[in-house]
Coordinates of C-alpha atoms in Angstrom, one line a residue:
Chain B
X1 CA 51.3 -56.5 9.9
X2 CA 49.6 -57.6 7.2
X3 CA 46.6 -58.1 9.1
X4 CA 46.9 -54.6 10.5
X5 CA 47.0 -53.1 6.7
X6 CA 44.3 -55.3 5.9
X7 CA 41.9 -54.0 8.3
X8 CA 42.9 -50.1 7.7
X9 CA 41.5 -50.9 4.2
X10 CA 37.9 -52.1 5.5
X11 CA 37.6 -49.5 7.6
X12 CA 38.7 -46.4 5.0
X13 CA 36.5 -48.5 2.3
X14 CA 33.2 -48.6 5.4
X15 CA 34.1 -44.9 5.5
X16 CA 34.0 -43.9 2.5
X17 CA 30.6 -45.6 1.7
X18 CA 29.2 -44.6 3.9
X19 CA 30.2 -40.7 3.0
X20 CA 29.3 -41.4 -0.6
X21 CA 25.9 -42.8 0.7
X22 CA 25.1 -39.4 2.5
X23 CA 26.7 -37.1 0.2
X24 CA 25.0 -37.5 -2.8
X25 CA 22.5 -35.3 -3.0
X26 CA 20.7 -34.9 -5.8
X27 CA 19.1 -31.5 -6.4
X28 CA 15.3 -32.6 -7.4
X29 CA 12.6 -30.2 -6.1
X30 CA 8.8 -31.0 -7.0
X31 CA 6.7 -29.6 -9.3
X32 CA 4.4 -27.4 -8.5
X33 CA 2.5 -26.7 -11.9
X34 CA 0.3 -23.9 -11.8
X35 CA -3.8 -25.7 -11.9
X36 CA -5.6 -23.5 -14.5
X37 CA -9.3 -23.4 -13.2
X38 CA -12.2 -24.4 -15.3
X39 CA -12.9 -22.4 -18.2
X40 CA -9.6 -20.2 -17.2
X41 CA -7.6 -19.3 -20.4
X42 CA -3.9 -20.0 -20.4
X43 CA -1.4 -18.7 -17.5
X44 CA 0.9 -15.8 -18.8
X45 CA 3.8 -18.3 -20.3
X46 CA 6.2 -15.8 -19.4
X47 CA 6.2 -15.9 -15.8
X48 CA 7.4 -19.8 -15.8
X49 CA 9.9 -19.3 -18.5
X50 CA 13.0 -19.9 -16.3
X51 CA 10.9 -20.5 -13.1
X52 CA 8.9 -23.3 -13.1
X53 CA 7.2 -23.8 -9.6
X54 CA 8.3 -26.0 -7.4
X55 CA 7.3 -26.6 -3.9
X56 CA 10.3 -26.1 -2.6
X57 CA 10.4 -22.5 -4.1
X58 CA 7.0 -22.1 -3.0
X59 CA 7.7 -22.4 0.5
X60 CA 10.9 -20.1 -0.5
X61 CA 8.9 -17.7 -1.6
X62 CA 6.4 -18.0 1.3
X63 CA 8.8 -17.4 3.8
X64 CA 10.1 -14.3 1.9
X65 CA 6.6 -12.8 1.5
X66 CA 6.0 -13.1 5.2
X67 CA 9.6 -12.0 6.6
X68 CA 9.5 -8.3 8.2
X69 CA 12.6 -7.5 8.5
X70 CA 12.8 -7.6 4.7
X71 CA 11.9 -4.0 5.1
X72 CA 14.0 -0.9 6.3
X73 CA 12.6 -0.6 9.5
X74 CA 11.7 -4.6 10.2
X75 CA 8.0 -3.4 10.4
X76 CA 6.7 -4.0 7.1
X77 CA 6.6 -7.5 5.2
X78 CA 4.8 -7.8 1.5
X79 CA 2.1 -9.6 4.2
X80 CA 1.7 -6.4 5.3
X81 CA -0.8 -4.6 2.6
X82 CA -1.2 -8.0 1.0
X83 CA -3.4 -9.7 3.4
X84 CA -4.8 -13.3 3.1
X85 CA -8.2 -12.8 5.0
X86 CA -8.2 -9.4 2.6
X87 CA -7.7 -11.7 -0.6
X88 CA -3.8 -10.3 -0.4
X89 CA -5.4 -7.2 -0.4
X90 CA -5.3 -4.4 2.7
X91 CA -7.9 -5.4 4.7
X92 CA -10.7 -1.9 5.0
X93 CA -7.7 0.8 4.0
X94 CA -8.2 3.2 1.1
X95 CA -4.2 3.6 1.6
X96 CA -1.4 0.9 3.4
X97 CA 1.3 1.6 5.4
X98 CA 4.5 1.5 4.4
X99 CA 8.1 2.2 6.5
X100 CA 8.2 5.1 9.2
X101 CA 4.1 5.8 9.5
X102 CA 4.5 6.5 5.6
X103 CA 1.2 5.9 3.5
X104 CA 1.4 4.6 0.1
X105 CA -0.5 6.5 -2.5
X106 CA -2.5 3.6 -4.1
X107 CA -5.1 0.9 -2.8
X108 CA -3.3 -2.3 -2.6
X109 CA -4.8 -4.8 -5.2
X110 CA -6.1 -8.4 -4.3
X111 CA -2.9 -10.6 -4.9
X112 CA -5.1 -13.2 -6.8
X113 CA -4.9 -15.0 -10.4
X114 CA -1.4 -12.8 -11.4
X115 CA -0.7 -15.7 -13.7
X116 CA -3.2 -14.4 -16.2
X117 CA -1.7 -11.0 -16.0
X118 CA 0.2 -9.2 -18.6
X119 CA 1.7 -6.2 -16.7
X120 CA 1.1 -5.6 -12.6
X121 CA 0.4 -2.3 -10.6
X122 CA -2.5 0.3 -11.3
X123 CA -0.7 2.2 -13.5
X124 CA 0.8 -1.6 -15.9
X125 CA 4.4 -0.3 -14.5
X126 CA 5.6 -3.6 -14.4
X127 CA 6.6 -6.2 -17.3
X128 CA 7.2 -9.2 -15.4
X129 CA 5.7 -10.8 -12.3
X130 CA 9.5 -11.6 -11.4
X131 CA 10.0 -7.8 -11.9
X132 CA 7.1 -6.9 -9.0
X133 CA 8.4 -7.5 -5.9
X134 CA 11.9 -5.2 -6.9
X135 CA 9.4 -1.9 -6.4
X136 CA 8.0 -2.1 -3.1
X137 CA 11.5 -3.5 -1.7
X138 CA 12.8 -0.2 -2.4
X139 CA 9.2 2.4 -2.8
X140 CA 9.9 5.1 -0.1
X141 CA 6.4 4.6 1.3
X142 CA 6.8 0.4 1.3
X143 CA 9.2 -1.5 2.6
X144 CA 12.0 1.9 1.8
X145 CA 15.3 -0.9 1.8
X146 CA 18.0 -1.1 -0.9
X147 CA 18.4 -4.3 -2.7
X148 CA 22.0 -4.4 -1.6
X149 CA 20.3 -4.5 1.5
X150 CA 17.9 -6.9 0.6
X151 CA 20.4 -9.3 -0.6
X152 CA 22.4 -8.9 2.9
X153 CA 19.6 -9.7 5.2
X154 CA 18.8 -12.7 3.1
X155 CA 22.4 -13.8 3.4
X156 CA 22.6 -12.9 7.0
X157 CA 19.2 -15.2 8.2
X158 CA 20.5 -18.8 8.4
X159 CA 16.8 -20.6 7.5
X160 CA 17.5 -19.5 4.0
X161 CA 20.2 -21.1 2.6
X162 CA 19.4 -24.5 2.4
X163 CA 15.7 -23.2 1.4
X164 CA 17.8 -21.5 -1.7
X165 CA 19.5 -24.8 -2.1
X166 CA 16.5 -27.1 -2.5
X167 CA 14.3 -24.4 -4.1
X168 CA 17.2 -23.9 -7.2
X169 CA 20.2 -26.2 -6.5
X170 CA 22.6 -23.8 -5.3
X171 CA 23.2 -21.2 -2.6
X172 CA 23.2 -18.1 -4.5
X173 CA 21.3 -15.8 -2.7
X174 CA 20.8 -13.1 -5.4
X175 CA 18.2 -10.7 -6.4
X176 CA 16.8 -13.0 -9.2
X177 CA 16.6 -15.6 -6.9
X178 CA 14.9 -13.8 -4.1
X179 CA 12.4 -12.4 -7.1
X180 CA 11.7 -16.1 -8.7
X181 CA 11.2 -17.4 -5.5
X182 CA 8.3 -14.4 -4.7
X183 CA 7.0 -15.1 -7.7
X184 CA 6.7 -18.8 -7.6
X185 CA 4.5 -18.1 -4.3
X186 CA 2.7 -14.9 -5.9
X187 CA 1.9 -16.9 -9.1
X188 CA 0.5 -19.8 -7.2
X189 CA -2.8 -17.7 -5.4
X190 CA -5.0 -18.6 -7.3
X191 CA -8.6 -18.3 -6.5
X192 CA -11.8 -19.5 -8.6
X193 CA -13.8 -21.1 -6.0
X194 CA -15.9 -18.3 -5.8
X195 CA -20.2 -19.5 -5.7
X196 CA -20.5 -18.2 -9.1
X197 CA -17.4 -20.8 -10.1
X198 CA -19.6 -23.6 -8.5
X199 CA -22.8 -22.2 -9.7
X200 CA -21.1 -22.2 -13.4
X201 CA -20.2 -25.8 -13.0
X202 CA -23.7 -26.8 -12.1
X203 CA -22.9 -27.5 -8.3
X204 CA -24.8 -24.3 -6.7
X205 CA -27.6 -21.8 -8.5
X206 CA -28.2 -18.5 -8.2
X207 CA -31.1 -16.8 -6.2
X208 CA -33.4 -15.1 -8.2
X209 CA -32.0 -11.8 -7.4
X210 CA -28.6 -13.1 -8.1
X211 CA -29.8 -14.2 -11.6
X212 CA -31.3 -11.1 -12.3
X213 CA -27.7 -8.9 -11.6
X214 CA -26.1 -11.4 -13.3
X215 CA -28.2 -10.8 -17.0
X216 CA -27.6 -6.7 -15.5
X217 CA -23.7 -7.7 -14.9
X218 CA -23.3 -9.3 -19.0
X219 CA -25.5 -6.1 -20.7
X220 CA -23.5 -3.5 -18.8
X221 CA -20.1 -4.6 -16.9
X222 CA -18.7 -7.4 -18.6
X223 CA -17.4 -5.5 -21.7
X224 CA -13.9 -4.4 -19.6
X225 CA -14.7 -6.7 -15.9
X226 CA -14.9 -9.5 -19.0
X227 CA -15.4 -13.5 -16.9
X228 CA -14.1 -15.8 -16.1
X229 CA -11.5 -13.4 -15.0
X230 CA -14.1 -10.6 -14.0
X231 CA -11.3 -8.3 -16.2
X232 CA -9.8 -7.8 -19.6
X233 CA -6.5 -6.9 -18.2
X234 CA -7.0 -3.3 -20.2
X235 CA -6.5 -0.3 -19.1
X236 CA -9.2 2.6 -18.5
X237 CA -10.5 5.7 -17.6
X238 CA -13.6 5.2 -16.1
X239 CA -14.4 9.0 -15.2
X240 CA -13.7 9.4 -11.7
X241 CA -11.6 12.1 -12.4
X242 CA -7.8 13.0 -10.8
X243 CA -7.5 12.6 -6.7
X244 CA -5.8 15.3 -5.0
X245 CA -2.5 13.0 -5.2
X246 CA -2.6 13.9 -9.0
X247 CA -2.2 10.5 -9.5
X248 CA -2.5 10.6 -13.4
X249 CA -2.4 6.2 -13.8
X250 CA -0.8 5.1 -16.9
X251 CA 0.3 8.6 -17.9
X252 CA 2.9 8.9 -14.7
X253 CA 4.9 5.9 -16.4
X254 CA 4.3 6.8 -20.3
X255 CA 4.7 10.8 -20.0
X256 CA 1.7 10.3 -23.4
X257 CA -1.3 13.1 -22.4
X258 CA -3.7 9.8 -24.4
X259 CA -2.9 7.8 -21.0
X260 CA -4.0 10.1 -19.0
X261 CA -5.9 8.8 -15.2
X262 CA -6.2 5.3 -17.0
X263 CA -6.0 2.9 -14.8
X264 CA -6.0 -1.0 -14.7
X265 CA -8.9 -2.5 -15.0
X266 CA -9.3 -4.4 -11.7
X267 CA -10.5 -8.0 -11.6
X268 CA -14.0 -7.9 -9.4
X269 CA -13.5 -11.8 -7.6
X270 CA -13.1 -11.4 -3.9
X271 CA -14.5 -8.0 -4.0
X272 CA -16.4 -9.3 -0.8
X273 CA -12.7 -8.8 0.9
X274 CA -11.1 -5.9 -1.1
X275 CA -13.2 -2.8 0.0
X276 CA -12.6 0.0 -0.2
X277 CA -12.8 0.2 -4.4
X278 CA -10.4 2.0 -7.3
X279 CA -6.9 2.9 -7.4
X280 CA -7.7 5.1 -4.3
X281 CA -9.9 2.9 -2.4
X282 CA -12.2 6.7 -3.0
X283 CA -15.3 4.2 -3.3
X284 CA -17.1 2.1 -0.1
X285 CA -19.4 0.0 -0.1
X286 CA -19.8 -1.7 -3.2
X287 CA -23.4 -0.1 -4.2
X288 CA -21.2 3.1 -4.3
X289 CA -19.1 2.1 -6.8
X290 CA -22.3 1.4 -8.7
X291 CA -24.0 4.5 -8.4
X292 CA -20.6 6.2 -9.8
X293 CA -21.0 4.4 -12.9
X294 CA -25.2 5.2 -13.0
X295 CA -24.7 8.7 -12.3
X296 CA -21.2 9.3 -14.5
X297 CA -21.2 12.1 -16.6
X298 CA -20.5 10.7 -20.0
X299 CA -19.5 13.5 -22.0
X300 CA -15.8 13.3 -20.3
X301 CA -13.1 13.5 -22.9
X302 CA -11.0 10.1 -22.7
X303 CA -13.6 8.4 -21.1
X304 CA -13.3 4.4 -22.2
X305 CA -15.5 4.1 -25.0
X306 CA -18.1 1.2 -23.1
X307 CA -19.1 4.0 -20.6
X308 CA -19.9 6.6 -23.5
X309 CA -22.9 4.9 -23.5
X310 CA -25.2 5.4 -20.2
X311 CA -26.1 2.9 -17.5
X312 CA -29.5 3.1 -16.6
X313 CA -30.4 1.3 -13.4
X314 CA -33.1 1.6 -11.1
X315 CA -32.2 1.1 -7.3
X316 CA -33.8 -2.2 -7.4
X317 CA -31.7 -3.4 -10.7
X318 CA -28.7 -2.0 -8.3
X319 CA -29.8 -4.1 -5.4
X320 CA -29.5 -7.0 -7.8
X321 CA -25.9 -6.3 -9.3
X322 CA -24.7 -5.9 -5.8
X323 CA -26.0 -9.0 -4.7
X324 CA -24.4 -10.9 -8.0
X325 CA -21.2 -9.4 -7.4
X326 CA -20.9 -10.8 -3.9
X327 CA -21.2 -14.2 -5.6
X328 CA -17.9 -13.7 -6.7
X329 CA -16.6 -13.7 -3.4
X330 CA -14.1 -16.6 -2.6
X331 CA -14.0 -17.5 0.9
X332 CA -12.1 -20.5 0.8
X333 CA -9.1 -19.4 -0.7
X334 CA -8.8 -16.5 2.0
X335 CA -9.0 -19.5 4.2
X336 CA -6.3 -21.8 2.3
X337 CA -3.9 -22.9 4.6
X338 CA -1.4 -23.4 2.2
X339 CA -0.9 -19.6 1.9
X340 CA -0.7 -19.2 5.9
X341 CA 2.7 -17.7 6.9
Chain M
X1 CA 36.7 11.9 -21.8
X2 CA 36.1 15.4 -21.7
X3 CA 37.1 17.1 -24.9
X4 CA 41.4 15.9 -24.1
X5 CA 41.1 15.4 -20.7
X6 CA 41.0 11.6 -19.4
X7 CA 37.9 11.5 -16.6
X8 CA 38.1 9.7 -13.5
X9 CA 35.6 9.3 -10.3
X10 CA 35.3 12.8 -8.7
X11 CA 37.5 14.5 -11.5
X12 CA 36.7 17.8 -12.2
X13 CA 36.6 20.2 -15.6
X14 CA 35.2 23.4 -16.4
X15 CA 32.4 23.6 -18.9
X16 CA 31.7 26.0 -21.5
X17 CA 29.7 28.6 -18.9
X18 CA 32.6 28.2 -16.9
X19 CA 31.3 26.2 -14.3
X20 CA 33.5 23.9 -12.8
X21 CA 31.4 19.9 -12.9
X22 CA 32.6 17.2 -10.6
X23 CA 31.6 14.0 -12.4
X24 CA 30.9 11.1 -9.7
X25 CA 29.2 8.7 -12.1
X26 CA 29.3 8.2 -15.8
X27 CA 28.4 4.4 -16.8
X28 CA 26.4 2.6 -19.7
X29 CA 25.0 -0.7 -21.1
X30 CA 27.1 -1.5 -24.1
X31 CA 25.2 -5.1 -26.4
X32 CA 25.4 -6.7 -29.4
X33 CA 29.3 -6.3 -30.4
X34 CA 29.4 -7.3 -34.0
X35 CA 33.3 -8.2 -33.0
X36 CA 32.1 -10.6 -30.2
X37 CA 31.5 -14.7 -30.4
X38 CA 28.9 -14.4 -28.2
X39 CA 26.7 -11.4 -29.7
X40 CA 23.8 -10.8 -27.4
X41 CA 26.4 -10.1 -24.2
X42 CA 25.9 -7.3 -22.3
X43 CA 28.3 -5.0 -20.6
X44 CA 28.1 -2.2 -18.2
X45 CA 30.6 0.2 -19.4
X46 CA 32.5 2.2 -16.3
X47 CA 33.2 5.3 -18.6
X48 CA 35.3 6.7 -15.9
X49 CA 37.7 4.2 -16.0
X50 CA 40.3 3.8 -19.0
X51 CA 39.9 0.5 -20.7
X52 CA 36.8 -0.8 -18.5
X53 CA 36.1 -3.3 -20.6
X54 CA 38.6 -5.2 -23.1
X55 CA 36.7 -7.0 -25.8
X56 CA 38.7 -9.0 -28.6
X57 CA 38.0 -9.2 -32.2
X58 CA 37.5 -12.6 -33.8
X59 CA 37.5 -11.6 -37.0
X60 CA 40.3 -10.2 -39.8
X61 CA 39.8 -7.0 -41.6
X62 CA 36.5 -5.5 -40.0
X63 CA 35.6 -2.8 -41.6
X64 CA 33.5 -1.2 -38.9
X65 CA 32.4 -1.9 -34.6
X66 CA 29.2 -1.9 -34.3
X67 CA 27.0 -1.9 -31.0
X68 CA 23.8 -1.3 -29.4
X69 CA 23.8 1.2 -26.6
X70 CA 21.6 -0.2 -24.6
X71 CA 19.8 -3.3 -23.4
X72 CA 17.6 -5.4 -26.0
X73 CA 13.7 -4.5 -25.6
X74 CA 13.3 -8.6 -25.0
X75 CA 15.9 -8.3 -21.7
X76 CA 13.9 -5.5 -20.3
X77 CA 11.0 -8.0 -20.2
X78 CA 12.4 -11.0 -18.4
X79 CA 11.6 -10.7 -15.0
X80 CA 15.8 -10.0 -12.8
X81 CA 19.1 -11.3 -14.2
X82 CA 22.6 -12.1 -13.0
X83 CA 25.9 -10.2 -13.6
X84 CA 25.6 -7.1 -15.8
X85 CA 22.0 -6.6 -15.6
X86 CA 21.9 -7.9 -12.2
X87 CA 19.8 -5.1 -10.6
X88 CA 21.6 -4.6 -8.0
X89 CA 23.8 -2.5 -10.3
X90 CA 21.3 -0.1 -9.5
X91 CA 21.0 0.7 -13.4
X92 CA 17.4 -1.0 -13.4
X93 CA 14.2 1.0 -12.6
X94 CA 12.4 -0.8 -10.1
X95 CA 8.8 1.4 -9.7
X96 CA 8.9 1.2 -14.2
X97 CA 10.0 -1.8 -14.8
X98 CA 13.1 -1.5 -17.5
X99 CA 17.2 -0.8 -17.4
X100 CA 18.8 2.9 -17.4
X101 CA 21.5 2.3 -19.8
X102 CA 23.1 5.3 -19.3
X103 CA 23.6 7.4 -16.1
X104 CA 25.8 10.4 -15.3
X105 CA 26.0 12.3 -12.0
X106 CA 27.4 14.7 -11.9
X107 CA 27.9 18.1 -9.1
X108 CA 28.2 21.7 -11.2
X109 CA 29.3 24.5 -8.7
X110 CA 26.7 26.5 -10.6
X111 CA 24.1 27.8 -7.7
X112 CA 21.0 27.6 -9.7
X113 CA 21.6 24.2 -10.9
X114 CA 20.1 21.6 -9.4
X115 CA 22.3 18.3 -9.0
X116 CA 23.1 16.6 -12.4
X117 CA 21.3 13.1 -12.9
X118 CA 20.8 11.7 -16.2
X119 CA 19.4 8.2 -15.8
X120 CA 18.3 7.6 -19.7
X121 CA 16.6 4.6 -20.8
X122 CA 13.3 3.3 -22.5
X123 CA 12.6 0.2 -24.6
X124 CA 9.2 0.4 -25.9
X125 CA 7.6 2.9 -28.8
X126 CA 7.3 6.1 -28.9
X127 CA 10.2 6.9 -26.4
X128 CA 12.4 3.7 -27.2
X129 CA 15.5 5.2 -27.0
X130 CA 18.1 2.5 -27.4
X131 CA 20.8 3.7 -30.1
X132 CA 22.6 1.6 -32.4
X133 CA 26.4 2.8 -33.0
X134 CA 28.3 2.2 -36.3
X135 CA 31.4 3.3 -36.2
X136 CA 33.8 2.7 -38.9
X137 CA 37.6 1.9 -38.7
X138 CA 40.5 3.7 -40.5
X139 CA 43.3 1.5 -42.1
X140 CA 44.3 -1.2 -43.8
X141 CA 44.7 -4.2 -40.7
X142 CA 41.6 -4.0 -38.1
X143 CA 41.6 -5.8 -35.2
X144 CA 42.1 -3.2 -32.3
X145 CA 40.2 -0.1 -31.6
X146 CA 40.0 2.2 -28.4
X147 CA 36.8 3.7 -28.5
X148 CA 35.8 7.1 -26.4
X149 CA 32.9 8.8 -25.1
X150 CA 33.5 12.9 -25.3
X151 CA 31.0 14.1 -22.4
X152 CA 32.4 17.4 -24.4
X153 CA 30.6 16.7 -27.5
X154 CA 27.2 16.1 -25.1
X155 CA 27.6 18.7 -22.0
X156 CA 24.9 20.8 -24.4
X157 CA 22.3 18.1 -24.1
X158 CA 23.2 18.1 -19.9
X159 CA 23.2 22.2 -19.8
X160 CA 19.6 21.5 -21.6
X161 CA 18.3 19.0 -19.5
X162 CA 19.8 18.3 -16.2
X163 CA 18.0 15.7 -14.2
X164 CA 16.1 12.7 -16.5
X165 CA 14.6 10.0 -14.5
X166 CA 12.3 8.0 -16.7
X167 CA 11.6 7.6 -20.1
X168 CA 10.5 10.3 -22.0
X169 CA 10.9 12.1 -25.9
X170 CA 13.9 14.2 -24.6
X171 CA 15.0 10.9 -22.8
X172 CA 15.3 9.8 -26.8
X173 CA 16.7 12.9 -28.4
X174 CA 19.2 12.8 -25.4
X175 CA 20.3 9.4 -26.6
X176 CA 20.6 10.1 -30.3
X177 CA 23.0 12.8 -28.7
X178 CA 24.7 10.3 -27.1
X179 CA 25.2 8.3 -30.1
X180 CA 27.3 10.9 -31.8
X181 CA 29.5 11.4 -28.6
X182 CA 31.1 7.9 -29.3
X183 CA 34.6 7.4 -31.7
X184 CA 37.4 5.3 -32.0
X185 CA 40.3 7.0 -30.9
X186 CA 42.5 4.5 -32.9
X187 CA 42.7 1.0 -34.2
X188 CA 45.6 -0.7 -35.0
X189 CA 47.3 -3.8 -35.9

């Protein structure tokens, strides 16, 4: 009898270690930190407030990013007008298709270098990259679903609760959540391995063409498309007048007539990727775009005050800005398979 | 309330042009409760439903509740949150980033009106239109106050301006109107 007892304890004591031994679980995910590229200022503090990266959130916010049926219809994915090969851009479209053969009403901007961001979209609309991904979840002309909805298919998938787990400690599949885990991924492309980053660190050089749009690029773009980050982040109007969308830029959010067809300044690495050019991809190819500012007409009213002052280029100084910009072109990180679905 | 009459979902009263208004939505953000422990909490008020929020007062004698109506400009700015500002409460602008912090729908059986939506918010300068609310308490022992909004005292500012969607200077001027549409019914004890 005793006996008996005895061995009932060893075995409840080798059960129970050995249930203790699997079930503690300790929630440590890995950090991710944001690398901030030679000569880079610092990342938007903001964004990691709350939200540091992990990998485990990374791949989180990955799968998210990639999943279609995210979307009303099942059709349309952030992936969708944010292409990798296009530098998260839409790949030769002035507009991108959204739910229901819908087109949105805006070029889709590269996806790159957010983290030095202040406020996202043409138009500065939104004040936090965790904010971002809330608008095309529900734009009519995106991916058209609720967040209710949202929320629901998350819950419904099984992969993503024990991703939700590991990437924040718990299972709650929520809306802040779903956005931190976006923008852990979204945060992350980074890209500043363009030949002008390795030329500036000594590694490559310029042709002599190259050189020579480069001096061009300092006297007459870099005022507002200011490096390393090829922008200032500022908002202009850079005269090419209102689209037949009447698309009015930073006006449509501010209702203030002094905001009137301003429009984020975009940042000009990858633009080897990102054609067709401006907020309504009106411009392709690239020399274009250059002859718009050349040929602008700078008595407009509101015109930013850097292009009150003429460009004058002839078509061989062009030739040689074009062929510059193109240096900023990062192939590699439209190649990176950490960004692959 | 309107003017006496205690509103509900889908209750119905006759405005001054005698039109007759079925109200389906009436809510707002409600901060900053001088009466609270924890000052920077946040509530979305159902104004539709008697006694939608119950919040206690620490302290003896207060001469005055005051709140913010509305969300602070710092909030707006912090990428999503959980429970009252969770988005999902739909009372957050997802194409403009920043909360409504008060919306009323609202069905008039007036033909030329279009449908009633008031979605008011806005946190930065010029059309910041947050409101802060002082309202000061009769009697001698203060530590219990019902406080009502009289859609009455603001049907004007709807007749005016029916549908609001974004931020704008009437968005503000609405909200001042607001401000003077709140009063304590009572406080006792």
């Amino acid at each position: 009898m005793k006996n008996k007892v005895a061995l009932h304890i060893i075995v409840l004591v080798l059960i129970a270690s050995s249930f203790i031994g699997s079930s503690v679980w300790e929630y440590k995910p890995t950090p991710m930190p944001l690398q901030t590229p030679k000569g880079f200022p610092a990342p938007n503090a903001a964004i990691f407030k709350n939200n540091p990266i992990t990998k485990e959130g990374f791949a989180l916010g990955k799968k998210l990013f990639y999943d279609f049926t995210l979307s009303k219809d099942s059709q349309v994915s952030c992936a969708s007008c944010h292409q990798q090969y296009a530098s998260f851009s839409t790949y030769d479209h002035d507009f991108s298709h959204g739910i229901n053969d819908t087109h949105t009403y805006r070029n889709a901007p590269a996806l790159i270098n957010l983290a030095w961001m202040k406020s996202w979209h043409w138009d500065g609309a939104i004040n936090h990259l965790a904010n971002q991904p809330l608008a095309p979840f529900t734009a009519k002309d995106e991916m058209g679903e609720t967040l209710a909805n949202i929320v629901q298919k998350v819950k419904s998938n099984k992969d993503y609760a024990p991703m939700f787990v590991k990437a924040f400690g718990n299972a709650n599949i929520n809306i802040p959540n779903i956005s931190k885990a976006i923008t852990q991924f979204t945060a992350s492309l980074v890209s500043a391995n363009s030949r002008y980053d390795k030329i500036m660190q000594g590694q490559d050089k310029f042709a002599k063409a190259e050189a020579e749009g480069y001096t061009i690029f300092m006297a007459n773009c870099n005022g507002c498309h200011t490096a390393p980050l090829f922008t200032n982040n500022q908002f202009a109007n850079n005269g090419i007048g209102l689209n037949n969308k009447n698309d009015k830029g930073v006006m449509n959010i501010t209702q203030l007539v002094k905001d009137s067809l301003q429009f984020k300044i975009p940042t000009l690495r990858n633009l080897g990727l990102t054609m067709p050019f401006m907020h309504d991809g009106r411009f392709n190819p690239l020399s274009s775009v250059v002859d718009h500012y050349t040929n602008l007409d700078t008595s407009q009213r509101n015109l930013h005050p850097l292009l009150k002052k003429k460009i004058i280029l002839n078509s061989k100084q062009k030739e040689q800005l074009v062929l510059f910009l193109y240096t900023l072109t990062d192939t590699s990180f439209a190649k990176n398979k950490l960004y692959y679905r | 309330m309107y003017d006496t009459a205690t509103l509900q979902q889908n209750s119905k009263f006759v405005d001054a042009n005698g039109d007759t208004i079925t109200i389906t939505k009436l809510q707002c953000y409600i901060s900053n409760v001088n009466w609270h422990s924890h000052k920077k909490e946040v509530y979305l008020v159902n104004l539709l439903q008697a006694n939608s929020i119950e919040i206690h007062n620490p302290y003896k004698n207060s001469k005055s509740l005051h709140f913010t109506l509305g969300v602070d400009s710092l909030l707006n700015c912090s990428g999503p949150q959980t429970g009252a500002l969770d988005p999902l409460n739909n009372m957050f602008w997802t194409w403009h980033s920043g909360y409504i912090f008060f919306k009323l729908e609202a069905i008039s059986s007036n033909k030329n009106m279009r449908k009633i939506e008031q979605h008011i918010g806005g946190y930065k300068t010029p059309y910041n239109a947050i409101q802060q609310l002082n309202l000061p308490l009769q009697g001698a022992i203060r530590n219990s106050a019902t406080i009502v909004f009289d859609l009455k005292k603001y049907w004007p500012t709807v007749l005016q301006k029916p549908v609001i969607g974004a931020p704008s200077s009437f968005a503000v001027a609405a909200s001042q109107m607001l401000s003077n549409s709140f009063y304590i019914l009572k406080n006792e004890k």
